[in-house]
Amino acid sequence: MKSWYNDKSVGDHMQLAGTLAEIVGHAGFTYASLQANMFENQDVVFNHRLYAADGKIYMQSSDTDKKNTDYINSMRGVGITYNKLRKFNSKR
């Protein structure tokens, strides 16, 4: 059986929507997503305390590479903004 992912694939929760759209969508189906789907390799994926890069898993800390820290913080910023907007709209 052919694998959907290569041996170095990693992913995070923010890639699930795009991955599901790729699996169930018809050819030519378009969608918007915060990150690439899991079939496209990401350089860095993360959760609340860990990140994966270069085939290894690391603890997020003050020693984390600046490029990775900037990416993680920018994606967190998108999530925070989205949640604030969602809460604002639910009160209307």
PDB file of N, CA and C in Angstrom:
ATOM      1  N   MET A   1       0.844  -1.181   0.000  1.00  0.00           N
ATOM      2  CA  MET A   1       0.000   0.000   0.000  1.00  0.00           C
ATOM      3  C   MET A   1       0.891   1.247   0.000  1.00  0.00           C
ATOM      4  N   LYS A   2       0.581   2.177  -0.847  1.00  0.00           N
ATOM      5  CA  LYS A   2       1.345   3.415  -0.933  1.00  0.00           C
ATOM      6  C   LYS A   2       0.995   4.337   0.236  1.00  0.00           C
ATOM      7  N   SER A   3       2.038   4.908   0.832  1.00  0.00           N
ATOM      8  CA  SER A   3       1.833   5.825   1.949  1.00  0.00           C
ATOM      9  C   SER A   3       1.398   7.201   1.433  1.00  0.00           C
ATOM     10  N   TRP A   4       0.558   7.886   2.183  1.00  0.00           N
ATOM     11  CA  TRP A   4       0.136   9.239   1.812  1.00  0.00           C
ATOM     12  C   TRP A   4       1.228  10.245   2.106  1.00  0.00           C
ATOM     13  N   TYR A   5       2.090   9.932   3.055  1.00  0.00           N
ATOM     14  CA  TYR A   5       3.111  10.871   3.499  1.00  0.00           C
ATOM     15  C   TYR A   5       4.495  10.261   3.311  1.00  0.00           C
ATOM     16  N   ASN A   6       5.497  11.118   3.149  1.00  0.00           N
ATOM     17  CA  ASN A   6       6.861  10.598   3.092  1.00  0.00           C
ATOM     18  C   ASN A   6       7.395  10.395   4.505  1.00  0.00           C
ATOM     19  N   ASP A   7       8.577   9.814   4.629  1.00  0.00           N
ATOM     20  CA  ASP A   7       9.131   9.472   5.936  1.00  0.00           C
ATOM     21  C   ASP A   7       9.444  10.678   6.814  1.00  0.00           C
ATOM     22  N   LYS A   8       9.586  11.852   6.234  1.00  0.00           N
ATOM     23  CA  LYS A   8       9.944  13.037   7.013  1.00  0.00           C
ATOM     24  C   LYS A   8       8.758  13.960   7.244  1.00  0.00           C
ATOM     25  N   SER A   9       7.558  13.525   6.933  1.00  0.00           N
ATOM     26  CA  SER A   9       6.385  14.372   7.095  1.00  0.00           C
ATOM     27  C   SER A   9       6.065  14.610   8.568  1.00  0.00           C
ATOM     28  N   VAL A  10       5.770  15.844   8.880  1.00  0.00           N
ATOM     29  CA  VAL A  10       5.263  16.221  10.193  1.00  0.00           C
ATOM     30  C   VAL A  10       4.115  17.196   9.960  1.00  0.00           C
ATOM     31  N   GLY A  11       3.240  17.309  10.912  1.00  0.00           N
ATOM     32  CA  GLY A  11       2.123  18.223  10.751  1.00  0.00           C
ATOM     33  C   GLY A  11       1.607  18.680  12.102  1.00  0.00           C
ATOM     34  N   ASP A  12       0.740  19.671  12.061  1.00  0.00           N
ATOM     35  CA  ASP A  12       0.123  20.153  13.291  1.00  0.00           C
ATOM     36  C   ASP A  12      -1.372  20.352  13.068  1.00  0.00           C
ATOM     37  N   HIS A  13      -2.066  20.678  14.130  1.00  0.00           N
ATOM     38  CA  HIS A  13      -3.522  20.783  14.106  1.00  0.00           C
ATOM     39  C   HIS A  13      -4.034  21.821  13.112  1.00  0.00           C
ATOM     40  N   MET A  14      -3.242  22.844  12.825  1.00  0.00           N
ATOM     41  CA  MET A  14      -3.705  23.895  11.921  1.00  0.00           C
ATOM     42  C   MET A  14      -3.699  23.443  10.455  1.00  0.00           C
ATOM     43  N   GLN A  15      -3.180  22.266  10.191  1.00  0.00           N
ATOM     44  CA  GLN A  15      -3.156  21.741   8.836  1.00  0.00           C
ATOM     45  C   GLN A  15      -4.307  20.770   8.562  1.00  0.00           C
ATOM     46  N   LEU A  16      -5.083  20.440   9.571  1.00  0.00           N
ATOM     47  CA  LEU A  16      -6.127  19.427   9.400  1.00  0.00           C
ATOM     48  C   LEU A  16      -7.210  19.829   8.406  1.00  0.00           C
ATOM     49  N   ALA A  17      -7.688  21.049   8.472  1.00  0.00           N
ATOM     50  CA  ALA A  17      -8.776  21.469   7.571  1.00  0.00           C
ATOM     51  C   ALA A  17      -8.354  21.356   6.112  1.00  0.00           C
ATOM     52  N   GLY A  18      -7.176  21.848   5.788  1.00  0.00           N
ATOM     53  CA  GLY A  18      -6.696  21.760   4.413  1.00  0.00           C
ATOM     54  C   GLY A  18      -6.460  20.329   3.973  1.00  0.00           C
ATOM     55  N   THR A  19      -5.976  19.498   4.881  1.00  0.00           N
ATOM     56  CA  THR A  19      -5.737  18.090   4.562  1.00  0.00           C
ATOM     57  C   THR A  19      -7.052  17.383   4.270  1.00  0.00           C
ATOM     58  N   LEU A  20      -8.057  17.624   5.105  1.00  0.00           N
ATOM     59  CA  LEU A  20      -9.371  17.010   4.868  1.00  0.00           C
ATOM     60  C   LEU A  20      -9.987  17.503   3.560  1.00  0.00           C
ATOM     61  N   ALA A  21      -9.806  18.780   3.255  1.00  0.00           N
ATOM     62  CA  ALA A  21     -10.322  19.319   1.993  1.00  0.00           C
ATOM     63  C   ALA A  21      -9.649  18.631   0.808  1.00  0.00           C
ATOM     64  N   GLU A  22      -8.354  18.360   0.917  1.00  0.00           N
ATOM     65  CA  GLU A  22      -7.636  17.667  -0.153  1.00  0.00           C
ATOM     66  C   GLU A  22      -8.136  16.237  -0.324  1.00  0.00           C
ATOM     67  N   ILE A  23      -8.455  15.580   0.786  1.00  0.00           N
ATOM     68  CA  ILE A  23      -8.890  14.183   0.736  1.00  0.00           C
ATOM     69  C   ILE A  23     -10.292  14.059   0.161  1.00  0.00           C
ATOM     70  N   VAL A  24     -11.228  14.883   0.608  1.00  0.00           N
ATOM     71  CA  VAL A  24     -12.632  14.708   0.212  1.00  0.00           C
ATOM     72  C   VAL A  24     -13.075  15.621  -0.931  1.00  0.00           C
ATOM     73  N   GLY A  25     -12.310  16.667  -1.213  1.00  0.00           N
ATOM     74  CA  GLY A  25     -12.704  17.606  -2.273  1.00  0.00           C
ATOM     75  C   GLY A  25     -12.525  17.014  -3.665  1.00  0.00           C
ATOM     76  N   HIS A  26     -13.339  17.431  -4.577  1.00  0.00           N
ATOM     77  CA  HIS A  26     -13.219  16.967  -5.964  1.00  0.00           C
ATOM     78  C   HIS A  26     -12.061  17.696  -6.656  1.00  0.00           C
ATOM     79  N   ALA A  27     -11.624  17.180  -7.762  1.00  0.00           N
ATOM     80  CA  ALA A  27     -10.520  17.794  -8.504  1.00  0.00           C
ATOM     81  C   ALA A  27     -10.859  19.249  -8.822  1.00  0.00           C
ATOM     82  N   GLY A  28      -9.941  20.157  -8.560  1.00  0.00           N
ATOM     83  CA  GLY A  28     -10.159  21.572  -8.815  1.00  0.00           C
ATOM     84  C   GLY A  28     -10.843  22.316  -7.689  1.00  0.00           C
ATOM     85  N   PHE A  29     -11.217  21.609  -6.626  1.00  0.00           N
ATOM     86  CA  PHE A  29     -11.860  22.231  -5.467  1.00  0.00           C
ATOM     87  C   PHE A  29     -10.897  23.227  -4.837  1.00  0.00           C
ATOM     88  N   THR A  30     -11.375  24.421  -4.505  1.00  0.00           N
ATOM     89  CA  THR A  30     -10.525  25.421  -3.870  1.00  0.00           C
ATOM     90  C   THR A  30     -11.006  25.672  -2.446  1.00  0.00           C
ATOM     91  N   TYR A  31     -10.066  26.026  -1.595  1.00  0.00           N
ATOM     92  CA  TYR A  31     -10.371  26.299  -0.194  1.00  0.00           C
ATOM     93  C   TYR A  31      -9.315  27.243   0.365  1.00  0.00           C
ATOM     94  N   ALA A  32      -9.602  27.828   1.504  1.00  0.00           N
ATOM     95  CA  ALA A  32      -8.642  28.694   2.198  1.00  0.00           C
ATOM     96  C   ALA A  32      -8.221  27.997   3.484  1.00  0.00           C
ATOM     97  N   SER A  33      -6.961  28.151   3.836  1.00  0.00           N
ATOM     98  CA  SER A  33      -6.435  27.510   5.024  1.00  0.00           C
ATOM     99  C   SER A  33      -5.302  28.354   5.600  1.00  0.00           C
ATOM    100  N   LEU A  34      -5.107  28.301   6.916  1.00  0.00           N
ATOM    101  CA  LEU A  34      -4.041  29.062   7.554  1.00  0.00           C
ATOM    102  C   LEU A  34      -2.666  28.505   7.230  1.00  0.00           C
ATOM    103  N   GLN A  35      -2.575  27.205   7.054  1.00  0.00           N
ATOM    104  CA  GLN A  35      -1.310  26.568   6.718  1.00  0.00           C
ATOM    105  C   GLN A  35      -1.518  25.593   5.569  1.00  0.00           C
ATOM    106  N   ALA A  36      -0.425  25.186   4.961  1.00  0.00           N
ATOM    107  CA  ALA A  36      -0.488  24.197   3.891  1.00  0.00           C
ATOM    108  C   ALA A  36      -1.037  22.881   4.436  1.00  0.00           C
ATOM    109  N   ASN A  37      -1.602  22.063   3.562  1.00  0.00           N
ATOM    110  CA  ASN A  37      -2.113  20.772   4.011  1.00  0.00           C
ATOM    111  C   ASN A  37      -0.950  19.842   4.376  1.00  0.00           C
ATOM    112  N   MET A  38      -1.252  18.714   5.003  1.00  0.00           N
ATOM    113  CA  MET A  38      -0.211  17.812   5.489  1.00  0.00           C
ATOM    114  C   MET A  38       0.521  17.066   4.378  1.00  0.00           C
ATOM    115  N   PHE A  39       0.006  17.132   3.163  1.00  0.00           N
ATOM    116  CA  PHE A  39       0.701  16.500   2.043  1.00  0.00           C
ATOM    117  C   PHE A  39       1.863  17.363   1.557  1.00  0.00           C
ATOM    118  N   GLU A  40       1.859  18.629   1.927  1.00  0.00           N
ATOM    119  CA  GLU A  40       2.947  19.544   1.590  1.00  0.00           C
ATOM    120  C   GLU A  40       3.828  19.686   2.827  1.00  0.00           C
ATOM    121  N   ASN A  41       5.083  19.367   2.693  1.00  0.00           N
ATOM    122  CA  ASN A  41       5.975  19.412   3.854  1.00  0.00           C
ATOM    123  C   ASN A  41       6.159  20.836   4.355  1.00  0.00           C
ATOM    124  N   GLN A  42       6.023  21.008   5.653  1.00  0.00           N
ATOM    125  CA  GLN A  42       6.276  22.278   6.331  1.00  0.00           C
ATOM    126  C   GLN A  42       7.699  22.235   6.887  1.00  0.00           C
ATOM    127  N   ASP A  43       8.374  23.360   6.917  1.00  0.00           N
ATOM    128  CA  ASP A  43       9.695  23.413   7.542  1.00  0.00           C
ATOM    129  C   ASP A  43       9.577  23.285   9.056  1.00  0.00           C
ATOM    130  N   VAL A  44       8.532  23.879   9.618  1.00  0.00           N
ATOM    131  CA  VAL A  44       8.335  23.893  11.069  1.00  0.00           C
ATOM    132  C   VAL A  44       6.858  23.669  11.372  1.00  0.00           C
ATOM    133  N   VAL A  45       6.585  22.821  12.333  1.00  0.00           N
ATOM    134  CA  VAL A  45       5.236  22.676  12.881  1.00  0.00           C
ATOM    135  C   VAL A  45       5.367  22.787  14.391  1.00  0.00           C
ATOM    136  N   PHE A  46       4.276  23.132  15.070  1.00  0.00           N
ATOM    137  CA  PHE A  46       4.390  23.379  16.503  1.00  0.00           C
ATOM    138  C   PHE A  46       3.078  23.137  17.222  1.00  0.00           C
ATOM    139  N   ASN A  47       3.190  23.028  18.531  1.00  0.00           N
ATOM    140  CA  ASN A  47       2.017  23.057  19.399  1.00  0.00           C
ATOM    141  C   ASN A  47       2.327  24.035  20.532  1.00  0.00           C
ATOM    142  N   HIS A  48       1.650  23.923  21.643  1.00  0.00           N
ATOM    143  CA  HIS A  48       1.815  24.923  22.718  1.00  0.00           C
ATOM    144  C   HIS A  48       3.194  24.904  23.377  1.00  0.00           C
ATOM    145  N   ARG A  49       3.960  23.815  23.261  1.00  0.00           N
ATOM    146  CA  ARG A  49       5.274  23.807  23.914  1.00  0.00           C
ATOM    147  C   ARG A  49       6.397  23.162  23.113  1.00  0.00           C
ATOM    148  N   LEU A  50       6.068  22.449  22.051  1.00  0.00           N
ATOM    149  CA  LEU A  50       7.072  21.766  21.242  1.00  0.00           C
ATOM    150  C   LEU A  50       7.034  22.273  19.812  1.00  0.00           C
ATOM    151  N   TYR A  51       8.124  22.077  19.087  1.00  0.00           N
ATOM    152  CA  TYR A  51       8.111  22.305  17.645  1.00  0.00           C
ATOM    153  C   TYR A  51       8.980  21.259  16.983  1.00  0.00           C
ATOM    154  N   ALA A  52       8.664  20.943  15.748  1.00  0.00           N
ATOM    155  CA  ALA A  52       9.434  19.977  14.969  1.00  0.00           C
ATOM    156  C   ALA A  52      10.046  20.708  13.787  1.00  0.00           C
ATOM    157  N   ALA A  53      11.333  20.475  13.578  1.00  0.00           N
ATOM    158  CA  ALA A  53      12.067  21.071  12.468  1.00  0.00           C
ATOM    159  C   ALA A  53      13.285  20.193  12.191  1.00  0.00           C
ATOM    160  N   ASP A  54      13.673  20.131  10.946  1.00  0.00           N
ATOM    161  CA  ASP A  54      14.870  19.382  10.565  1.00  0.00           C
ATOM    162  C   ASP A  54      14.829  17.927  11.030  1.00  0.00           C
ATOM    163  N   GLY A  55      13.632  17.334  11.041  1.00  0.00           N
ATOM    164  CA  GLY A  55      13.497  15.929  11.412  1.00  0.00           C
ATOM    165  C   GLY A  55      13.621  15.638  12.902  1.00  0.00           C
ATOM    166  N   LYS A  56      13.600  16.672  13.738  1.00  0.00           N
ATOM    167  CA  LYS A  56      13.714  16.490  15.183  1.00  0.00           C
ATOM    168  C   LYS A  56      12.631  17.280  15.902  1.00  0.00           C
ATOM    169  N   ILE A  57      12.349  16.882  17.134  1.00  0.00           N
ATOM    170  CA  ILE A  57      11.376  17.580  17.969  1.00  0.00           C
ATOM    171  C   ILE A  57      12.132  18.316  19.064  1.00  0.00           C
ATOM    172  N   TYR A  58      11.761  19.584  19.262  1.00  0.00           N
ATOM    173  CA  TYR A  58      12.440  20.449  20.225  1.00  0.00           C
ATOM    174  C   TYR A  58      11.427  21.059  21.193  1.00  0.00           C
ATOM    175  N   MET A  59      11.930  21.458  22.346  1.00  0.00           N
ATOM    176  CA  MET A  59      11.139  22.220  23.308  1.00  0.00           C
ATOM    177  C   MET A  59      11.250  23.693  22.919  1.00  0.00           C
ATOM    178  N   GLN A  60      10.129  24.421  22.889  1.00  0.00           N
ATOM    179  CA  GLN A  60      10.196  25.858  22.626  1.00  0.00           C
ATOM    180  C   GLN A  60      10.827  26.536  23.841  1.00  0.00           C
ATOM    181  N   SER A  61      11.802  27.389  23.589  1.00  0.00           N
ATOM    182  CA  SER A  61      12.480  28.084  24.684  1.00  0.00           C
ATOM    183  C   SER A  61      13.100  29.365  24.154  1.00  0.00           C
ATOM    184  N   SER A  62      13.758  30.070  25.040  1.00  0.00           N
ATOM    185  CA  SER A  62      14.437  31.307  24.625  1.00  0.00           C
ATOM    186  C   SER A  62      15.601  31.012  23.684  1.00  0.00           C
ATOM    187  N   ASP A  63      16.029  29.751  23.604  1.00  0.00           N
ATOM    188  CA  ASP A  63      17.123  29.360  22.710  1.00  0.00           C
ATOM    189  C   ASP A  63      16.640  28.968  21.318  1.00  0.00           C
ATOM    190  N   THR A  64      15.325  28.980  21.097  1.00  0.00           N
ATOM    191  CA  THR A  64      14.779  28.592  19.802  1.00  0.00           C
ATOM    192  C   THR A  64      15.254  29.556  18.721  1.00  0.00           C
ATOM    193  N   ASP A  65      15.605  29.001  17.578  1.00  0.00           N
ATOM    194  CA  ASP A  65      16.070  29.789  16.427  1.00  0.00           C
ATOM    195  C   ASP A  65      15.093  30.931  16.139  1.00  0.00           C
ATOM    196  N   LYS A  66      15.604  32.127  15.871  1.00  0.00           N
ATOM    197  CA  LYS A  66      14.763  33.314  15.655  1.00  0.00           C
ATOM    198  C   LYS A  66      13.778  33.123  14.515  1.00  0.00           C
ATOM    199  N   LYS A  67      14.212  32.527  13.422  1.00  0.00           N
ATOM    200  CA  LYS A  67      13.319  32.300  12.277  1.00  0.00           C
ATOM    201  C   LYS A  67      12.128  31.440  12.699  1.00  0.00           C
ATOM    202  N   ASN A  68      12.387  30.373  13.445  1.00  0.00           N
ATOM    203  CA  ASN A  68      11.303  29.499  13.902  1.00  0.00           C
ATOM    204  C   ASN A  68      10.420  30.205  14.921  1.00  0.00           C
ATOM    205  N   THR A  69      11.025  30.951  15.841  1.00  0.00           N
ATOM    206  CA  THR A  69      10.257  31.707  16.838  1.00  0.00           C
ATOM    207  C   THR A  69       9.344  32.730  16.166  1.00  0.00           C
ATOM    208  N   ASP A  70       9.857  33.438  15.174  1.00  0.00           N
ATOM    209  CA  ASP A  70       9.045  34.433  14.461  1.00  0.00           C
ATOM    210  C   ASP A  70       7.867  33.776  13.760  1.00  0.00           C
ATOM    211  N   TYR A  71       8.102  32.628  13.121  1.00  0.00           N
ATOM    212  CA  TYR A  71       7.023  31.914  12.431  1.00  0.00           C
ATOM    213  C   TYR A  71       5.966  31.456  13.433  1.00  0.00           C
ATOM    214  N   ILE A  72       6.399  30.829  14.517  1.00  0.00           N
ATOM    215  CA  ILE A  72       5.469  30.334  15.539  1.00  0.00           C
ATOM    216  C   ILE A  72       4.648  31.485  16.112  1.00  0.00           C
ATOM    217  N   ASN A  73       5.302  32.591  16.434  1.00  0.00           N
ATOM    218  CA  ASN A  73       4.581  33.745  16.999  1.00  0.00           C
ATOM    219  C   ASN A  73       3.612  34.363  16.005  1.00  0.00           C
ATOM    220  N   SER A  74       3.984  34.392  14.732  1.00  0.00           N
ATOM    221  CA  SER A  74       3.059  34.964  13.736  1.00  0.00           C
ATOM    222  C   SER A  74       1.823  34.085  13.577  1.00  0.00           C
ATOM    223  N   MET A  75       2.004  32.766  13.588  1.00  0.00           N
ATOM    224  CA  MET A  75       0.846  31.870  13.470  1.00  0.00           C
ATOM    225  C   MET A  75      -0.020  31.944  14.727  1.00  0.00           C
ATOM    226  N   ARG A  76       0.592  32.089  15.878  1.00  0.00           N
ATOM    227  CA  ARG A  76      -0.190  32.264  17.112  1.00  0.00           C
ATOM    228  C   ARG A  76      -0.979  33.568  17.045  1.00  0.00           C
ATOM    229  N   GLY A  77      -0.362  34.611  16.501  1.00  0.00           N
ATOM    230  CA  GLY A  77      -1.047  35.892  16.356  1.00  0.00           C
ATOM    231  C   GLY A  77      -2.285  35.775  15.494  1.00  0.00           C
ATOM    232  N   VAL A  78      -2.200  35.013  14.425  1.00  0.00           N
ATOM    233  CA  VAL A  78      -3.358  34.782  13.551  1.00  0.00           C
ATOM    234  C   VAL A  78      -4.459  34.084  14.348  1.00  0.00           C
ATOM    235  N   GLY A  79      -4.090  33.070  15.126  1.00  0.00           N
ATOM    236  CA  GLY A  79      -5.076  32.346  15.925  1.00  0.00           C
ATOM    237  C   GLY A  79      -5.733  33.218  16.969  1.00  0.00           C
ATOM    238  N   ILE A  80      -4.959  34.048  17.633  1.00  0.00           N
ATOM    239  CA  ILE A  80      -5.496  34.952  18.660  1.00  0.00           C
ATOM    240  C   ILE A  80      -6.453  35.958  18.036  1.00  0.00           C
ATOM    241  N   THR A  81      -6.063  36.530  16.902  1.00  0.00           N
ATOM    242  CA  THR A  81      -6.918  37.495  16.208  1.00  0.00           C
ATOM    243  C   THR A  81      -8.227  36.842  15.781  1.00  0.00           C
ATOM    244  N   TYR A  82      -8.133  35.629  15.231  1.00  0.00           N
ATOM    245  CA  TYR A  82      -9.329  34.898  14.809  1.00  0.00           C
ATOM    246  C   TYR A  82     -10.270  34.673  15.993  1.00  0.00           C
ATOM    247  N   ASN A  83      -9.733  34.237  17.124  1.00  0.00           N
ATOM    248  CA  ASN A  83     -10.571  33.980  18.300  1.00  0.00           C
ATOM    249  C   ASN A  83     -11.215  35.250  18.832  1.00  0.00           C
ATOM    250  N   LYS A  84     -10.505  36.367  18.813  1.00  0.00           N
ATOM    251  CA  LYS A  84     -11.081  37.641  19.258  1.00  0.00           C
ATOM    252  C   LYS A  84     -12.230  38.061  18.344  1.00  0.00           C
ATOM    253  N   LEU A  85     -12.030  37.908  17.040  1.00  0.00           N
ATOM    254  CA  LEU A  85     -13.092  38.252  16.094  1.00  0.00           C
ATOM    255  C   LEU A  85     -14.306  37.350  16.273  1.00  0.00           C
ATOM    256  N   ARG A  86     -14.058  36.072  16.487  1.00  0.00           N
ATOM    257  CA  ARG A  86     -15.157  35.125  16.670  1.00  0.00           C
ATOM    258  C   ARG A  86     -15.964  35.479  17.921  1.00  0.00           C
ATOM    259  N   LYS A  87     -15.289  35.795  19.014  1.00  0.00           N
ATOM    260  CA  LYS A  87     -15.985  36.180  20.239  1.00  0.00           C
ATOM    261  C   LYS A  87     -16.748  37.495  20.045  1.00  0.00           C
ATOM    262  N   PHE A  88     -16.144  38.438  19.352  1.00  0.00           N
ATOM    263  CA  PHE A  88     -16.797  39.714  19.088  1.00  0.00           C
ATOM    264  C   PHE A  88     -18.083  39.491  18.276  1.00  0.00           C
ATOM    265  N   ASN A  89     -17.997  38.692  17.234  1.00  0.00           N
ATOM    266  CA  ASN A  89     -19.167  38.445  16.383  1.00  0.00           C
ATOM    267  C   ASN A  89     -20.249  37.665  17.091  1.00  0.00           C
ATOM    268  N   SER A  90     -19.873  36.812  18.046  1.00  0.00           N
ATOM    269  CA  SER A  90     -20.889  36.032  18.764  1.00  0.00           C
ATOM    270  C   SER A  90     -21.698  36.891  19.729  1.00  0.00           C
ATOM    271  N   LYS A  91     -21.162  38.059  20.114  1.00  0.00           N
ATOM    272  CA  LYS A  91     -21.867  38.951  21.032  1.00  0.00           C
ATOM    273  C   LYS A  91     -22.817  39.893  20.317  1.00  0.00           C
ATOM    274  N   ARG A  92     -22.815  39.885  19.019  1.00  0.00           N
ATOM    275  CA  ARG A  92     -23.648  40.813  18.247  1.00  0.00           C
ATOM    276  C   ARG A  92     -25.063  40.351  18.183  1.00  0.00           C
TER     277      ARG A  92
END
